[in-house]
Amino acid sequence: MNPLQTDFAGSFVEIDEAAIIKNLNYLKKKSARDQVMAVVKADAYGHGAVRISKLIENDVDQLAVATVDEGVQLRNAGIETPILVFTVPDSNQGTAFREYRLEATISDFSHFDYLEKGTGYQLNFDTGMKRIGFYPNQVAEVKEKMQKYDHLSFRGLYSHYATADDPGSEFVESQMNTFKKIRSCFPSDVPAHMSNTSAILHYDIDHFDMIRPGIGLFGYAPGKVQSDILIPVMSWKTRVVLIRDIKRGERVSYGGTWVAPDDGFIATLPVGYGDGVPRSLSNKLKVEIEGELYPVTGAITMDHCMVYLGTHKVRNGASVELMGGQSWLANTWAEKAQTITHEIMCRLTPRVRREYQ
Ligand SMILES: *Cc1c(COP(=O)(O)O)cnc(C)c1O
């Protein structure tokens, strides 16, 4: 820890570890699957990849990260669970995959050449996402290639849904059926997986051997339809650091986009887009102070934002709920910022202290 770290961070998130375990158990139950690959990419969606991986490592079969560096971070922290890297391998990463015992995603014939003897890999098939993966009609050619590269270790095959956020999408079933056919061409003792959080929550389909949830572990369903059962894991807090008065007609922050409708008070909060509050929530976000919701007014700046209190002067130093509590949850932040909950969580910067409980 930084020896100069003071007790006060501009803002901090509280992470409810018991809720993660409950969410994990619910996702297993809902999918009727025991095998889980927990997705902890992007610093476990802002929750802290090392800490979260240690918390769940005995309850899951695999972890998944996006990049080799993310996998190395987990190995250096002593995590022993198998780790799959989702993104496309690079020709100079072979040694890192082998030394850190990371499984590579192979989605092109060239990738076989990048990997060193003994390295594990999983095949990715594109059943409709058009992002990465072999096409279904390449199965025979892939199998031929695998025989030639039997010094590598085949550990699984997977695909990814493009439209499972929408609970009524027919494309989900079509992708699943395509993957089922591909799956039948490979040995059944090698696990196949396809179901992200939304497929688990919204679809009663074949979840193959293993589920692959990310955001559900952290308490949210992707998309518009939320789950009543998942428990949001993160709440984000700060405190009022200044209270000053404002006169009717005066403007707040860069560009003066907000005009005080009346004489009253402005509370300044030590949190801004440099912490991950989307600037697009300027004049939209509401926060809770002493049990009441108040509007964030004027442009959100890099390090501060301002709250109009009307004539209600709260205590200086009062704690503020930015996310969670009586305040908006991350899915409402996402909706108002016209993005998705995944992005709201990934935006949290290292400046925001993570506290685990
Ligand atoms: C991110 C990701 C997931 C997890 O998705 P959620 O919507 O967070 O559950 C699963 N599989 C792949 C390939 C991913 O990239």
CSV table of N, CA and C in Angstrom, one decimal, residues 40-43 64-74 83-89 93 96-97 100 102-105:
chain,number,residue,atom,x,y,z
A,40,VAL,N,-13.6,-12.4,-15.3
A,40,VAL,CA,-13.0,-11.3,-14.4
A,40,VAL,C,-12.2,-10.4,-15.2
A,41,LYS,N,-12.5,-10.2,-16.5
A,41,LYS,CA,-11.8,-9.2,-17.3
A,41,LYS,C,-12.0,-7.8,-16.8
A,42,ALA,N,-11.2,-6.9,-17.4
A,42,ALA,CA,-11.4,-5.5,-17.0
A,42,ALA,C,-11.4,-5.3,-15.5
A,43,ASP,N,-10.4,-5.9,-14.8
A,43,ASP,CA,-10.4,-5.8,-13.3
A,43,ASP,C,-11.7,-6.2,-12.7
A,64,ALA,N,-11.8,-16.3,-16.6
A,64,ALA,CA,-11.5,-15.8,-18.0
A,64,ALA,C,-11.1,-14.3,-17.8
A,65,VAL,N,-10.1,-13.9,-18.6
A,65,VAL,CA,-9.7,-12.5,-18.7
A,65,VAL,C,-9.7,-12.1,-20.1
A,66,ALA,N,-9.5,-10.8,-20.4
A,66,ALA,CA,-9.4,-10.4,-21.8
A,66,ALA,C,-8.0,-10.5,-22.3
A,67,THR,N,-7.0,-10.1,-21.5
A,67,THR,CA,-5.7,-10.0,-22.1
A,67,THR,C,-4.6,-10.9,-21.3
A,68,VAL,N,-3.5,-11.1,-22.0
A,68,VAL,CA,-2.4,-11.8,-21.3
A,68,VAL,C,-2.0,-11.1,-20.0
A,69,ASP,N,-1.9,-9.8,-20.1
A,69,ASP,CA,-1.5,-9.0,-18.9
A,69,ASP,C,-2.4,-9.2,-17.7
A,70,GLU,N,-3.7,-9.3,-18.0
A,70,GLU,CA,-4.7,-9.5,-16.9
A,70,GLU,C,-4.5,-10.9,-16.3
A,71,GLY,N,-4.1,-11.9,-17.2
A,71,GLY,CA,-3.9,-13.3,-16.7
A,71,GLY,C,-2.6,-13.3,-15.9
A,72,VAL,N,-1.5,-12.6,-16.3
A,72,VAL,CA,-0.3,-12.6,-15.6
A,72,VAL,C,-0.5,-12.0,-14.2
A,73,GLN,N,-1.3,-10.9,-14.1
A,73,GLN,CA,-1.6,-10.3,-12.8
A,73,GLN,C,-2.2,-11.3,-11.9
A,74,LEU,N,-3.1,-12.2,-12.3
A,74,LEU,CA,-3.7,-13.2,-11.5
A,74,LEU,C,-2.7,-14.2,-11.0
A,83,ILE,N,-6.9,-20.4,-16.4
A,83,ILE,CA,-7.3,-19.0,-16.9
A,83,ILE,C,-7.4,-19.0,-18.4
A,84,LEU,N,-8.5,-18.6,-19.0
A,84,LEU,CA,-8.6,-18.5,-20.4
A,84,LEU,C,-8.5,-17.0,-20.8
A,85,VAL,N,-7.7,-16.7,-21.8
A,85,VAL,CA,-7.6,-15.4,-22.4
A,85,VAL,C,-8.5,-15.2,-23.6
A,86,PHE,N,-9.4,-14.3,-23.6
A,86,PHE,CA,-10.4,-14.2,-24.6
A,86,PHE,C,-9.9,-13.6,-25.9
A,87,THR,N,-9.0,-12.6,-25.8
A,87,THR,CA,-8.7,-11.8,-27.0
A,87,THR,C,-7.7,-12.6,-27.9
A,88,VAL,N,-7.6,-12.1,-29.1
A,88,VAL,CA,-6.8,-12.7,-30.2
A,88,VAL,C,-5.3,-12.7,-29.8
A,89,PRO,N,-4.7,-13.9,-29.8
A,89,PRO,CA,-3.2,-13.9,-29.4
A,89,PRO,C,-2.4,-13.2,-30.4
A,93,GLN,N,3.5,-13.6,-28.1
A,93,GLN,CA,3.0,-13.9,-26.7
A,93,GLN,C,3.1,-15.4,-26.3
A,96,ALA,N,4.7,-16.1,-23.0
A,96,ALA,CA,3.9,-15.7,-21.8
A,96,ALA,C,2.8,-16.7,-21.6
A,97,PHE,N,2.1,-17.2,-22.6
A,97,PHE,CA,1.0,-18.1,-22.5
A,97,PHE,C,1.6,-19.4,-21.8
A,100,TYR,N,3.0,-18.6,-17.9
A,100,TYR,CA,2.0,-18.2,-17.0
A,100,TYR,C,0.8,-19.2,-17.0
A,102,LEU,N,-1.5,-19.8,-19.2
A,102,LEU,CA,-2.7,-19.2,-19.6
A,102,LEU,C,-3.2,-20.0,-20.9
A,103,GLU,N,-4.5,-20.2,-21.0
A,103,GLU,CA,-5.0,-20.8,-22.2
A,103,GLU,C,-5.3,-19.7,-23.2
A,104,ALA,N,-4.9,-20.0,-24.4
A,104,ALA,CA,-5.1,-19.1,-25.5
A,104,ALA,C,-6.5,-19.4,-26.2
A,105,THR,N,-7.1,-18.4,-26.8
A,105,THR,CA,-8.2,-18.5,-27.7
A,105,THR,C,-7.7,-18.6,-29.1
